[in-house]
Short mmCIF file of C-alpha atoms in Angstrom, two decimals:
data_model
loop_
_atom_site.label_atom_id
_atom_site.label_comp_id
_atom_site.label_asym_id
_atom_site.label_seq_id
_atom_site.Cartn_x
_atom_site.Cartn_y
_atom_site.Cartn_z
CA MET W 1 18.66 6.07 -2.95
CA TRP W 2 19.88 2.40 -1.16
CA CYS W 3 19.46 3.04 2.41
CA SER W 4 17.48 1.79 5.36
CA VAL W 5 14.50 4.06 6.37
CA LEU W 6 14.62 2.81 9.66
CA PRO W 7 17.00 5.53 10.96
CA LEU W 8 14.24 8.20 9.66
CA LEU W 9 11.19 6.50 11.11
CA PHE W 10 12.40 6.01 14.49
CA SER W 11 14.04 9.56 14.90
CA LEU W 12 10.24 11.57 14.98
CA SER W 13 9.95 11.12 18.95
CA PRO W 14 10.84 9.05 22.15
CA ALA W 15 7.29 8.27 22.12
CA VAL W 16 7.19 6.55 18.53
CA LEU W 17 10.61 4.51 19.91
CA ILE W 18 9.02 3.30 23.03
CA LEU W 19 5.93 2.47 21.07
CA LEU W 20 7.43 0.30 18.58
CA GLN W 21 10.07 -1.26 20.25
CA LEU W 22 12.06 -3.08 17.47
CA PRO W 23 14.80 -4.73 18.55
CA ASP W 24 16.70 -5.33 14.99
CA TYR W 25 14.12 -7.00 12.65
CA ALA W 26 16.03 -10.33 13.31
CA ASP W 27 13.61 -13.25 12.28
CA THR W 28 11.69 -14.55 15.05
CA GLN W 29 10.01 -18.01 15.02
CA GLU W 30 9.38 -18.35 18.44
CA ASP W 31 6.80 -15.05 18.14
CA TYR W 32 5.22 -16.69 15.49
CA LYS W 33 3.05 -17.97 17.71
CA TYR W 34 -0.30 -18.97 16.53
CA GLY W 35 1.57 -20.83 13.60
CA ARG W 36 1.48 -24.29 13.05
CA PRO W 37 4.75 -26.35 13.81
CA GLY W 38 6.65 -25.77 10.51
CA SER W 39 4.25 -23.83 9.19
CA GLU W 40 7.08 -20.81 9.47
CA LYS W 41 9.44 -22.38 7.17
CA LYS W 42 6.73 -21.83 4.06
CA PHE W 43 5.81 -18.27 4.99
CA CYS W 44 8.63 -17.33 6.09
CA THR W 45 11.16 -17.55 3.20
CA TRP W 46 10.36 -14.02 1.74
CA LYS W 47 12.97 -11.50 0.93
CA CYS W 48 11.39 -8.51 -0.61
CA LEU W 49 8.22 -6.56 0.29
CA LEU W 50 6.34 -4.30 -1.69
CA PHE W 51 4.79 -1.15 0.19
CA THR W 52 2.32 0.21 -2.36
CA VAL W 53 0.21 3.45 -2.26
CA GLN W 54 -2.92 4.20 -3.83
CA TRP W 55 -4.16 7.61 -5.43
CA PRO W 56 -8.14 7.17 -4.90
CA ALA W 57 -9.25 8.90 -7.97
CA GLY W 58 -7.76 6.40 -9.84
CA PHE W 59 -8.64 3.49 -7.67
CA CYS W 60 -11.93 4.32 -8.55
CA GLN W 61 -11.52 4.15 -12.55
CA PHE W 62 -10.51 0.34 -11.28
CA LEU W 63 -14.17 -0.40 -10.59
CA ASP W 64 -16.93 -1.20 -13.39
CA ARG W 65 -19.58 0.33 -11.73
CA GLU W 66 -19.42 4.22 -10.57
CA SER W 67 -22.10 3.30 -7.67
CA LEU W 68 -19.47 1.28 -5.80
CA CYS W 69 -16.60 3.55 -5.25
CA GLN W 70 -16.61 5.93 -2.02
CA ILE W 71 -13.70 8.55 -1.02
CA PRO W 72 -14.78 9.89 1.80
CA GLN W 73 -14.91 13.76 2.35
CA SER W 74 -11.36 13.72 4.93
CA ILE W 75 -9.51 11.81 2.37
CA ASN W 76 -7.19 14.24 -0.30
CA ASN W 77 -4.11 12.43 -0.07
CA TRP W 78 -2.87 9.01 -1.45
CA THR W 79 -3.43 6.17 1.08
CA ILE W 80 -1.89 2.52 1.80
CA HIS W 81 -2.88 -0.15 -0.36
CA GLY W 82 -0.69 -2.70 1.97
CA LEU W 83 2.71 -3.89 2.70
CA TRP W 84 3.05 -7.57 0.98
CA PRO W 85 5.77 -9.61 1.85
CA LEU W 86 6.90 -11.23 -2.26
CA HIS W 87 7.23 -14.22 -3.38
CA VAL W 88 4.40 -16.11 -0.89
CA MET W 89 1.57 -17.59 -2.49
CA ASP W 90 -0.66 -18.09 0.71
CA CYS W 91 -0.44 -17.13 4.06
CA CYS W 92 -1.49 -19.46 6.61
CA ASN W 93 -5.24 -18.82 7.93
CA CYS W 94 -3.66 -19.43 11.59
CA TRP W 95 -3.60 -15.94 13.18
CA PRO W 96 -6.98 -14.11 13.41
CA MET W 97 -7.18 -10.17 13.69
CA PHE W 98 -9.93 -8.30 15.93
CA GLN W 99 -10.82 -4.82 16.40
CA SER W 100 -9.44 -4.36 19.76
CA ASP W 101 -5.85 -5.39 18.06
CA VAL W 102 -6.05 -2.25 16.26
CA GLU W 103 -8.20 -0.15 18.46
CA GLU W 104 -5.66 2.76 19.42
CA LEU W 105 -4.42 3.00 15.36
CA GLU W 106 -7.90 3.15 14.66
CA ALA W 107 -8.50 7.23 13.85
CA GLU W 108 -4.71 7.04 12.18
CA LEU W 109 -5.82 3.87 9.50
CA THR W 110 -9.40 5.42 8.83
CA GLU W 111 -7.33 8.46 7.62
CA HIS W 112 -4.60 6.69 5.98
CA TRP W 113 -6.23 3.41 4.68
CA PRO W 114 -9.42 3.58 4.50
CA SER W 115 -11.53 1.12 2.11
CA LEU W 116 -12.94 3.44 -0.99
CA LEU W 117 -15.60 0.36 -1.64
CA LYS W 118 -19.31 1.07 -0.11
CA ILE W 119 -19.70 -2.38 0.15
CA LYS W 120 -16.42 -3.48 2.66
CA SER W 121 -16.21 -1.40 5.92
CA SER W 122 -12.31 -0.12 6.62
CA PHE W 123 -11.79 -2.94 9.17
CA HIS W 124 -12.65 -5.64 6.74
CA PHE W 125 -10.18 -3.97 4.43
CA TRP W 126 -7.65 -3.79 7.04
CA ARG W 127 -8.22 -7.55 8.42
CA GLU W 128 -8.30 -9.08 4.97
CA GLU W 129 -4.85 -7.22 4.51
CA TRP W 130 -3.26 -8.96 7.79
CA HIS W 131 -4.82 -12.08 6.76
CA LYS W 132 -3.11 -11.83 3.03
CA HIS W 133 0.01 -10.36 4.12
CA GLY W 134 0.38 -9.59 7.48
CA VAL W 135 0.63 -13.15 8.85
CA CYS W 136 3.64 -13.49 5.94
CA ALA W 137 5.08 -10.07 7.77
CA ALA W 138 4.84 -11.07 11.25
CA CYS W 139 7.93 -13.24 10.55
CA VAL W 140 9.79 -10.24 11.14
CA GLU W 141 9.85 -9.43 14.85
CA GLY W 142 8.75 -5.35 14.55
CA MET W 143 5.92 -6.56 12.57
CA ASN W 144 4.95 -9.59 14.32
CA SER W 145 1.50 -8.73 15.73
CA PRO W 146 -1.34 -6.84 14.26
CA LEU W 147 -0.44 -3.77 16.03
CA ARG W 148 3.36 -3.77 14.85
CA TYR W 149 2.23 -4.67 11.16
CA PHE W 150 -0.07 -1.62 11.22
CA GLN W 151 2.02 0.88 13.09
CA ILE W 152 4.86 0.22 10.26
CA CYS W 153 2.45 0.60 7.57
CA LEU W 154 1.34 4.09 9.32
CA LYS W 155 5.11 5.06 9.71
CA LEU W 156 5.91 4.27 5.92
CA GLN W 157 3.30 6.28 5.01
CA GLN W 158 4.57 9.04 7.10
CA HIS W 159 7.85 9.00 5.65
CA PHE W 160 7.14 8.40 1.57
CA ASP W 161 5.49 11.28 1.23
CA ILE W 162 4.37 11.36 -2.16
CA HIS W 163 1.88 14.10 -2.22
CA LYS W 164 4.29 16.36 -0.81
CA LEU W 165 7.25 15.48 -3.23
CA LEU W 166 5.03 15.33 -6.07
CA GLY W 167 3.32 19.13 -4.92
CA GLU W 168 6.65 20.51 -4.65
CA ALA W 169 7.81 19.41 -7.96
CA GLY W 170 4.90 20.75 -10.00
CA ILE W 171 2.96 17.67 -10.21
CA THR W 172 -0.73 17.63 -9.41
CA PRO W 173 -3.77 16.30 -10.10
CA SER W 174 -5.20 17.88 -13.40
CA CYS W 175 -8.28 16.80 -15.53
CA ASP W 176 -6.27 18.29 -18.66
CA ARG W 177 -2.47 18.08 -18.21
CA LEU W 178 -0.76 14.86 -19.44
CA TYR W 179 2.55 12.99 -17.26
CA LYS W 180 5.08 11.15 -18.88
CA VAL W 181 6.59 8.30 -16.62
CA SER W 182 10.10 8.95 -17.19
CA GLU W 183 9.00 13.45 -15.00
CA VAL W 184 7.33 11.49 -12.27
CA HIS W 185 10.23 8.66 -11.46
CA GLN W 186 12.93 11.66 -11.77
CA VAL W 187 10.88 13.53 -8.99
CA LEU W 188 10.36 10.33 -6.53
CA ALA W 189 13.30 8.04 -7.67
CA PRO W 190 15.85 9.91 -4.80
CA HIS W 191 13.18 9.69 -2.06
CA LEU W 192 11.85 5.62 -3.01
CA GLY W 193 14.63 4.04 -5.12
CA ASP W 194 15.24 3.63 -8.72
CA LYS W 195 13.35 0.38 -8.23
CA HIS W 196 9.53 1.83 -8.01
CA GLU W 197 7.07 1.15 -10.09
CA ILE W 198 4.74 3.53 -10.89
CA GLN W 199 1.11 1.96 -11.91
CA CYS W 200 -1.80 2.95 -14.22
CA VAL W 201 -5.05 1.13 -14.88
CA THR W 202 -7.71 1.97 -18.36
CA ASP W 203 -10.56 3.64 -18.05
CA ASP W 204 -13.45 3.27 -19.87
CA LYS W 205 -12.51 6.07 -22.86
CA ASP W 206 -9.03 4.06 -22.87
CA ARG W 207 -7.12 6.52 -21.33
CA GLU W 208 -4.06 5.53 -18.76
CA VAL W 209 -5.00 6.77 -15.47
CA TRP W 210 -2.41 6.91 -12.85
CA PHE W 211 -3.79 4.48 -9.67
CA GLN W 212 -0.96 3.45 -7.41
CA VAL W 213 3.29 3.44 -6.70
CA LYS W 214 4.69 0.03 -5.32
CA ILE W 215 7.88 0.70 -3.63
CA PRO W 216 10.41 -2.19 -2.92
CA LEU W 217 11.58 -3.12 0.05
CA SER W 218 14.18 -5.67 1.68
CA ARG W 219 13.32 -7.48 4.66
CA ASN W 220 14.56 -4.95 7.49
CA LEU W 221 13.06 -2.27 5.46
CA THR W 222 15.66 -1.03 3.52
CA ILE W 223 15.06 0.55 -0.11
CA GLY W 224 15.45 -1.76 -3.13
CA CYS W 225 15.04 -4.99 -3.37
CA ASP W 226 15.62 -7.12 -6.22
CA HIS W 227 11.96 -9.43 -6.73
CA HIS W 228 12.21 -10.08 -10.62
CA GLY W 229 9.92 -12.35 -11.52
CA ASP W 230 8.40 -12.70 -7.92
CA HIS W 231 4.45 -13.04 -7.58
CA THR W 232 2.47 -12.08 -4.70
CA THR W 233 -1.27 -12.25 -4.47
CA ALA W 234 -1.01 -8.57 -3.95
CA ASP W 235 -0.88 -8.11 -7.52
CA ILE W 236 -4.28 -9.08 -8.08
CA ASP W 237 -6.24 -7.70 -5.02
CA LEU W 238 -8.60 -4.80 -5.49
CA ALA W 239 -7.13 -1.81 -3.86
CA SER W 240 -10.01 -2.34 -0.91
CA GLY W 241 -9.69 -6.02 -0.75
CA SER W 242 -10.94 -8.73 -3.44
CA GLY W 243 -14.44 -8.90 -4.55
CA PRO W 244 -16.91 -7.66 -7.07
CA GLY W 245 -16.14 -5.08 -8.92
CA ARG W 246 -13.06 -5.05 -10.96
CA THR W 247 -12.84 -3.87 -14.41
CA SER W 248 -11.23 -5.95 -17.21
CA SER W 249 -8.20 -3.73 -17.04
CA ALA W 250 -6.08 -4.19 -14.11
CA GLY W 251 -3.45 -2.09 -12.51
CA HIS W 252 -0.53 -2.39 -14.74
CA PRO W 253 2.66 -0.10 -15.20
CA CYS W 254 2.54 2.84 -16.72
CA PRO W 255 3.49 2.93 -20.25
CA ALA W 256 6.44 4.68 -20.61
CA GLN W 257 5.90 6.06 -24.26
CA LYS W 258 1.97 7.15 -23.52
CA PRO W 259 1.32 9.76 -20.81
CA PHE W 260 -1.08 9.21 -18.14
CA TYR W 261 -3.58 11.23 -16.10
CA TYR W 262 -3.37 12.09 -12.68
CA PHE W 263 -7.17 12.96 -11.90
CA PRO W 264 -8.41 14.81 -8.93
CA ILE W 265 -10.17 13.98 -6.43
CA ASP W 266 -14.36 14.32 -6.26
CA HIS W 267 -15.88 13.54 -3.58
CA GLU W 268 -19.37 13.89 -4.82
CA HIS W 269 -18.50 11.87 -8.33
CA PRO W 270 -15.61 9.59 -7.33
CA ARG W 271 -15.62 7.74 -10.59
CA GLN W 272 -16.03 10.90 -13.00
CA PRO W 273 -13.68 13.71 -11.74
CA CYS W 274 -13.25 15.51 -14.74
CA GLY W 275 -17.17 15.35 -16.11
#
């Protein structure tokens, strides 16, 4: 599916159209008001983004201490990890973000983009994602403020309803059933494009566990973008920001020949959902 998600994003309601006010996603340098002279040349050269969502039960396998992980009682769905411009090593530390910038979105962000680390608040997570990736994304007019950037992320999460797509295909969390990359890819490809990546983490029992999905988008949010060999600092981020607790097994493409688990969420025992 090589089509833009923008028409779908903005057909939701007139209120959404008024709220987002996305003229044409043209490059904007004059709106990059907090950057130093010439900084946009370094930070605005990217062509592709990754919109990444994570499965909370898989994320908890990403940590080496059970006590670090928390899944709020209200979370029973895939959550946002981030929206990352590719081929940018560092964004400038030149556009601060304050809680008031996203105050009107706080309830939605808490539901769809929570921190899963006990040692990090959700706002801390959002602010890190803005500083690491959002500032570079702000080169595009429709994302040229913290508010607009997070609005776009929320609309992308709503559009790519992975939980619904999987459920309708009979792919549901289980402690016993194993899934193959090919069967999941077949379900998701018509909606996420052929270039999406299904990522796993290896747990302490040497099992492959589904962790997240990366969806490549072009600069204008068209599905699919050629990003071979591109590097982003997001590849080494913790799913709730950098910090202690990461296991020796980073997120990696789920092996094509080795089935993986899609663990259920257990709010009381988030790192041991299957005993």
